[in-house]
mmCIF file of C-alpha atoms in Angstrom:
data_model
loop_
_atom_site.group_PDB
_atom_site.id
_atom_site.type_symbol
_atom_site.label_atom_id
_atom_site.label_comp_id
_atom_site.label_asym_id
_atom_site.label_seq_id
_atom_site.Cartn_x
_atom_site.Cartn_y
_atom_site.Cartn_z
ATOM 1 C CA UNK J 1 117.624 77.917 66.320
ATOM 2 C CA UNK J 2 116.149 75.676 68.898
ATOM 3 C CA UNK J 3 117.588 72.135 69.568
ATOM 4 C CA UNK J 4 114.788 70.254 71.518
ATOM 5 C CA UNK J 5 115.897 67.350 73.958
ATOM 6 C CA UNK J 6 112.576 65.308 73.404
ATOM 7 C CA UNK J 7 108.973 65.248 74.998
ATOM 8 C CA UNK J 8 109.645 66.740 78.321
ATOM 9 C CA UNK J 9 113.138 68.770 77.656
ATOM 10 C CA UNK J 10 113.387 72.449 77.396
ATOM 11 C CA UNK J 11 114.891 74.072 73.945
ATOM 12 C CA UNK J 12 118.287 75.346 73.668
ATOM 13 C CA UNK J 13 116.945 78.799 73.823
ATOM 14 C CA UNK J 14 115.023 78.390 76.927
ATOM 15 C CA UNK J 15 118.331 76.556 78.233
ATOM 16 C CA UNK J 16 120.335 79.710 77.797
ATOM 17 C CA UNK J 17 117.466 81.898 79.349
ATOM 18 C CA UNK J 18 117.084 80.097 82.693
ATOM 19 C CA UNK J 19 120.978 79.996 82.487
ATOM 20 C CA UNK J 20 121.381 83.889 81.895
ATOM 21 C CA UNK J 21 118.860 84.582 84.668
ATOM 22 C CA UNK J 22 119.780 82.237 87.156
ATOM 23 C CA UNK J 23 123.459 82.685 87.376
ATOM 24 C CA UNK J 24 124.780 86.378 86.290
ATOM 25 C CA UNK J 25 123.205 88.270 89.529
ATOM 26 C CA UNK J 26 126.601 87.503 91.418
ATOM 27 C CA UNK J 27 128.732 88.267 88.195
ATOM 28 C CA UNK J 28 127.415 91.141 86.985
ATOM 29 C CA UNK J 29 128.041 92.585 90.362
ATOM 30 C CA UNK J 30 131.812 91.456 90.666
ATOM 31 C CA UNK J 31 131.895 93.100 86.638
ATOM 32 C CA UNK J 32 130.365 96.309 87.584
ATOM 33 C CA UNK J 33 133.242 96.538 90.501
ATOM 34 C CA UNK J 34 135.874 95.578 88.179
ATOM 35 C CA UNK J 35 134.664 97.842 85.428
ATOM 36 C CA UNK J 36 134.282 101.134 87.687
ATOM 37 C CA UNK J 37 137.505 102.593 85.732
ATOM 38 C CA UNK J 38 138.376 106.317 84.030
ATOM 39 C CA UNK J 39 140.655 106.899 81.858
ATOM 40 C CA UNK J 40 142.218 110.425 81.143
ATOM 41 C CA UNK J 41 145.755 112.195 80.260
ATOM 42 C CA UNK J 42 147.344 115.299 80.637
ATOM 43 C CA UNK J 43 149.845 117.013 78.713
ATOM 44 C CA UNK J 44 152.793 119.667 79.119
ATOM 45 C CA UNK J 45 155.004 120.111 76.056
ATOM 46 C CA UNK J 46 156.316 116.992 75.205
ATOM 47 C CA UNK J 47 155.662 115.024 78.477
ATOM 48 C CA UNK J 48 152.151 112.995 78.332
ATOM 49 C CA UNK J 49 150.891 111.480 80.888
ATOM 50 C CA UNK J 50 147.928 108.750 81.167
ATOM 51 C CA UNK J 51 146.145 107.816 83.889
ATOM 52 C CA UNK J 52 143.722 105.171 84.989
ATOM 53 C CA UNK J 53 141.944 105.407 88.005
ATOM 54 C CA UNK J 54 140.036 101.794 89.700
ATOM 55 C CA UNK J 55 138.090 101.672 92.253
ATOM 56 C CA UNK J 56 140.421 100.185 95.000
ATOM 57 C CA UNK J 57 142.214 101.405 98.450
ATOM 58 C CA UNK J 58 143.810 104.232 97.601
ATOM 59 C CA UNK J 59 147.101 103.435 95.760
ATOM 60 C CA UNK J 60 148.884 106.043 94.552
ATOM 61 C CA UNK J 61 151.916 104.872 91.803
ATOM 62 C CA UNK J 62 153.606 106.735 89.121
ATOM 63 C CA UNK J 63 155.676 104.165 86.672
ATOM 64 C CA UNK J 64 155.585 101.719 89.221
ATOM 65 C CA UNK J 65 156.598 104.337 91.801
ATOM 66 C CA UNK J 66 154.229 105.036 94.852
ATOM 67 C CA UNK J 67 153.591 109.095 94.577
ATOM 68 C CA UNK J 68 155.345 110.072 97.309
ATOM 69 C CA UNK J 69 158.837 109.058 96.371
ATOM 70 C CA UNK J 70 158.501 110.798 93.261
ATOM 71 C CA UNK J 71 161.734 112.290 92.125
ATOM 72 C CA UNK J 72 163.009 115.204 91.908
ATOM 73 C CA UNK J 73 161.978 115.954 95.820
ATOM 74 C CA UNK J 74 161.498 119.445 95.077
ATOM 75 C CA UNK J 75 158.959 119.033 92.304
ATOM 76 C CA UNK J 76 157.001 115.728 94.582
ATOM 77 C CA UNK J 77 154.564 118.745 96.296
ATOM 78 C CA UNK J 78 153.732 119.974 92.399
ATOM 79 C CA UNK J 79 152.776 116.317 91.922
ATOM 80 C CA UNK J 80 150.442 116.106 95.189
ATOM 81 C CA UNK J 81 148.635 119.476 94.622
ATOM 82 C CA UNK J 82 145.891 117.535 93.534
ATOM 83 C CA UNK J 83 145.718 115.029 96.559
ATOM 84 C CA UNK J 84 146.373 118.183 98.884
ATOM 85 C CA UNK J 85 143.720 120.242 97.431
ATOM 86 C CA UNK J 86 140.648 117.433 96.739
ATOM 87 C CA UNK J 87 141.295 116.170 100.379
ATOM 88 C CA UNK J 88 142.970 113.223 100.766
ATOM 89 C CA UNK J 89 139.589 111.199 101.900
ATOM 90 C CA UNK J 90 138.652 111.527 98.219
ATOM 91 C CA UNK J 91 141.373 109.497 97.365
ATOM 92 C CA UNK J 92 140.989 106.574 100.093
ATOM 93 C CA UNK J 93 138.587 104.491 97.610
ATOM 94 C CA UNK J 94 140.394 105.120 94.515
ATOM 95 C CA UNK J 95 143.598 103.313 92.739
ATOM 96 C CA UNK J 96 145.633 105.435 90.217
ATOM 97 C CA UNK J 97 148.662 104.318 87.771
ATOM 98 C CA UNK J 98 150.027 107.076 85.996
ATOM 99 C CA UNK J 99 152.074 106.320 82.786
ATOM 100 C CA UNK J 100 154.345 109.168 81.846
ATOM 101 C CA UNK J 101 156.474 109.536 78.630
ATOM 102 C CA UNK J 102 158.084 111.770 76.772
ATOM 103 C CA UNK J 103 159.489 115.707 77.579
ATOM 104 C CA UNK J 104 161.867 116.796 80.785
ATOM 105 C CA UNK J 105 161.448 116.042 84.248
ATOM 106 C CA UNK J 106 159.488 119.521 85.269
ATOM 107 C CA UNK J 107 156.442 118.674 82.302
ATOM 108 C CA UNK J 108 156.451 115.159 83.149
ATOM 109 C CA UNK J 109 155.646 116.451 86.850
ATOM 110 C CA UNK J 110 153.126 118.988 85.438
ATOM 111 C CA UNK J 111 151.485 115.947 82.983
ATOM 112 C CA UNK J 112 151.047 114.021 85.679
ATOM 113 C CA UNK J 113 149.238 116.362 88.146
ATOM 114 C CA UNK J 114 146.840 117.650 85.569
ATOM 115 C CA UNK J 115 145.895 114.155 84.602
ATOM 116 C CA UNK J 116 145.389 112.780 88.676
ATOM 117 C CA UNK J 117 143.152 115.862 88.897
ATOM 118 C CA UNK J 118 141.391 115.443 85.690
ATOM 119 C CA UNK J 119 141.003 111.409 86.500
ATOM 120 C CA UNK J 120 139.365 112.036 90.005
ATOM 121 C CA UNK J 121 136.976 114.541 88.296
ATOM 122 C CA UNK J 122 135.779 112.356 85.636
ATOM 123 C CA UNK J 123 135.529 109.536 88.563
ATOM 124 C CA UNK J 124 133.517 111.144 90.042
ATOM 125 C CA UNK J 125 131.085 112.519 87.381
ATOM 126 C CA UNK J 126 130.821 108.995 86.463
ATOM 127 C CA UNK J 127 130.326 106.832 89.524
ATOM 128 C CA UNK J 128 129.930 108.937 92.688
ATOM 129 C CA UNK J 129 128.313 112.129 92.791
ATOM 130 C CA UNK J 130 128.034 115.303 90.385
ATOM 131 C CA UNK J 131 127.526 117.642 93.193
ATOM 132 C CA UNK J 132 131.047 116.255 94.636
ATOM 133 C CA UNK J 133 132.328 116.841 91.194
ATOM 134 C CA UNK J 134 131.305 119.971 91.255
ATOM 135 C CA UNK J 135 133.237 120.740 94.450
ATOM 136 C CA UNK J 136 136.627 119.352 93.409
ATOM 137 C CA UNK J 137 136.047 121.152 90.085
ATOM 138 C CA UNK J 138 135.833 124.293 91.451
ATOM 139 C CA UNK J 139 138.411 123.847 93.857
ATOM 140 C CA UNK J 140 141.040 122.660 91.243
ATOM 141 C CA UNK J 141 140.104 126.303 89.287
ATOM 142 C CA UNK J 142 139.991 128.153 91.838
ATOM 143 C CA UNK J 143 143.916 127.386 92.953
ATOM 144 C CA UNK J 144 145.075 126.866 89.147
ATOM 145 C CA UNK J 145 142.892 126.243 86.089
ATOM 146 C CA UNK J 146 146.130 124.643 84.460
ATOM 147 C CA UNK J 147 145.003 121.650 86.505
ATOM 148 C CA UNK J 148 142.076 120.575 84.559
ATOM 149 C CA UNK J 149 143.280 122.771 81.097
ATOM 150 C CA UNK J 150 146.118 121.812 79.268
ATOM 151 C CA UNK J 151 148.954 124.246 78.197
ATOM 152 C CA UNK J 152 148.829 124.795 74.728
ATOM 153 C CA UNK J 153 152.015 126.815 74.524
ATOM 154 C CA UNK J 154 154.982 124.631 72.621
ATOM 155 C CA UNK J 155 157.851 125.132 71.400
ATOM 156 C CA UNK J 156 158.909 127.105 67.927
ATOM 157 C CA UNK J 157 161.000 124.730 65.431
ATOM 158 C CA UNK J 158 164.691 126.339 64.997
ATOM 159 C CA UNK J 159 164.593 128.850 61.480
ATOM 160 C CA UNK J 160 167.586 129.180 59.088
ATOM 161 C CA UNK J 161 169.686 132.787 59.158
ATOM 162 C CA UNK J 162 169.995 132.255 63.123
ATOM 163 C CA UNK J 163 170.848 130.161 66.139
ATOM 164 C CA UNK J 164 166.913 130.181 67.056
ATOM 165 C CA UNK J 165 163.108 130.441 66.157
ATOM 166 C CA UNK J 166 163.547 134.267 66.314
ATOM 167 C CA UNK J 167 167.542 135.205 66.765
ATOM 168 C CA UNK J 168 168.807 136.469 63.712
ATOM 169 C CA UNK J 169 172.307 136.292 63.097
ATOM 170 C CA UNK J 170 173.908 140.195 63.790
ATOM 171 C CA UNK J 171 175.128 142.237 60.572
ATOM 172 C CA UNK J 172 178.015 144.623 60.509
ATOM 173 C CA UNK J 173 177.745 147.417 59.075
ATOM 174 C CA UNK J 174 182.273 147.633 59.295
#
């Protein structure tokens, strides 16, 4: 469809051309920073947790939490591992925000370290470097492959005849 302005205007179509190459230079850059984004989850049991990792200044937040004041203290190092491990200079240009749901306290802690260290590998495949990739990757296997590989144990549903999935009720004989 062109729309012509008269004798010595330009078409609609050659309007929105000049337009398009004139002025997205400077947006497509500030898009391409916005847009530098992974998404992954990890899973233990019941607890899933989601993770999206921006490129930023390093912000580390769990629910709204920063990562360090994770609770309970004595499972906070479980959640780090994967800071500790990667280095934390990995970490300096990257934002994550974990969402965790469902499960105990313990998986929710285990959901949420698998999916940091899944997130910064997939970051990094994507926008950085797969030789770097291939570092952290190996690293995270090397000290436990239940970093990057989810658990696919879960629980057995309760059975009639017992007080369990297995425990059977015992029989007297007297």
């Amino acid at each position: 469809v062109q729309c012509n302005k008269g004798k010595e205007g330009i078409s609609g179509i050659q309007f929105l051309r000049h337009n398009w190459l004139t002025h997205t230079p400077e947006k497509m850059t500030n898009a391409d920073n916005r847009k530098q984004k992974v998404m992954t989850f990890g899973r233990k049991k019941n607890a899933i947790a989601v993770v999206q990792c921006n490129k930023g200044k390093g912000v580390l937040r769990c629910n709204g939490v920063p990562l360090n004041l994770i609770q309970p203290e004595g499972l906070r190092l479980k959640a780090m591992e994967p800071i500790l491990i990667a280095g934390k200079s990995r970490f300096r240009d990257v934002d994550i925000r974990v969402r965790v749901r469902g499960g105990g306290t313990t998986s929710q802690i285990y959901a949420v370290r698998q999916a940091i260290a899944k997130s910064i590998v997939a970051y990094y495949q994507k926008y950085v470097d797969e030789a770097q990739k291939l570092e952290i990757k190996d690293a995270y296997l090397n000290y436990d492959r239940t970093l990057l590989v989810a658990d696919p144990r879960r629980t057995e549903p309760k059975k009639f005849g017992g007080h369990g999935a297995r425990a059977r009720k015992t029989k007297s004989y007297r």
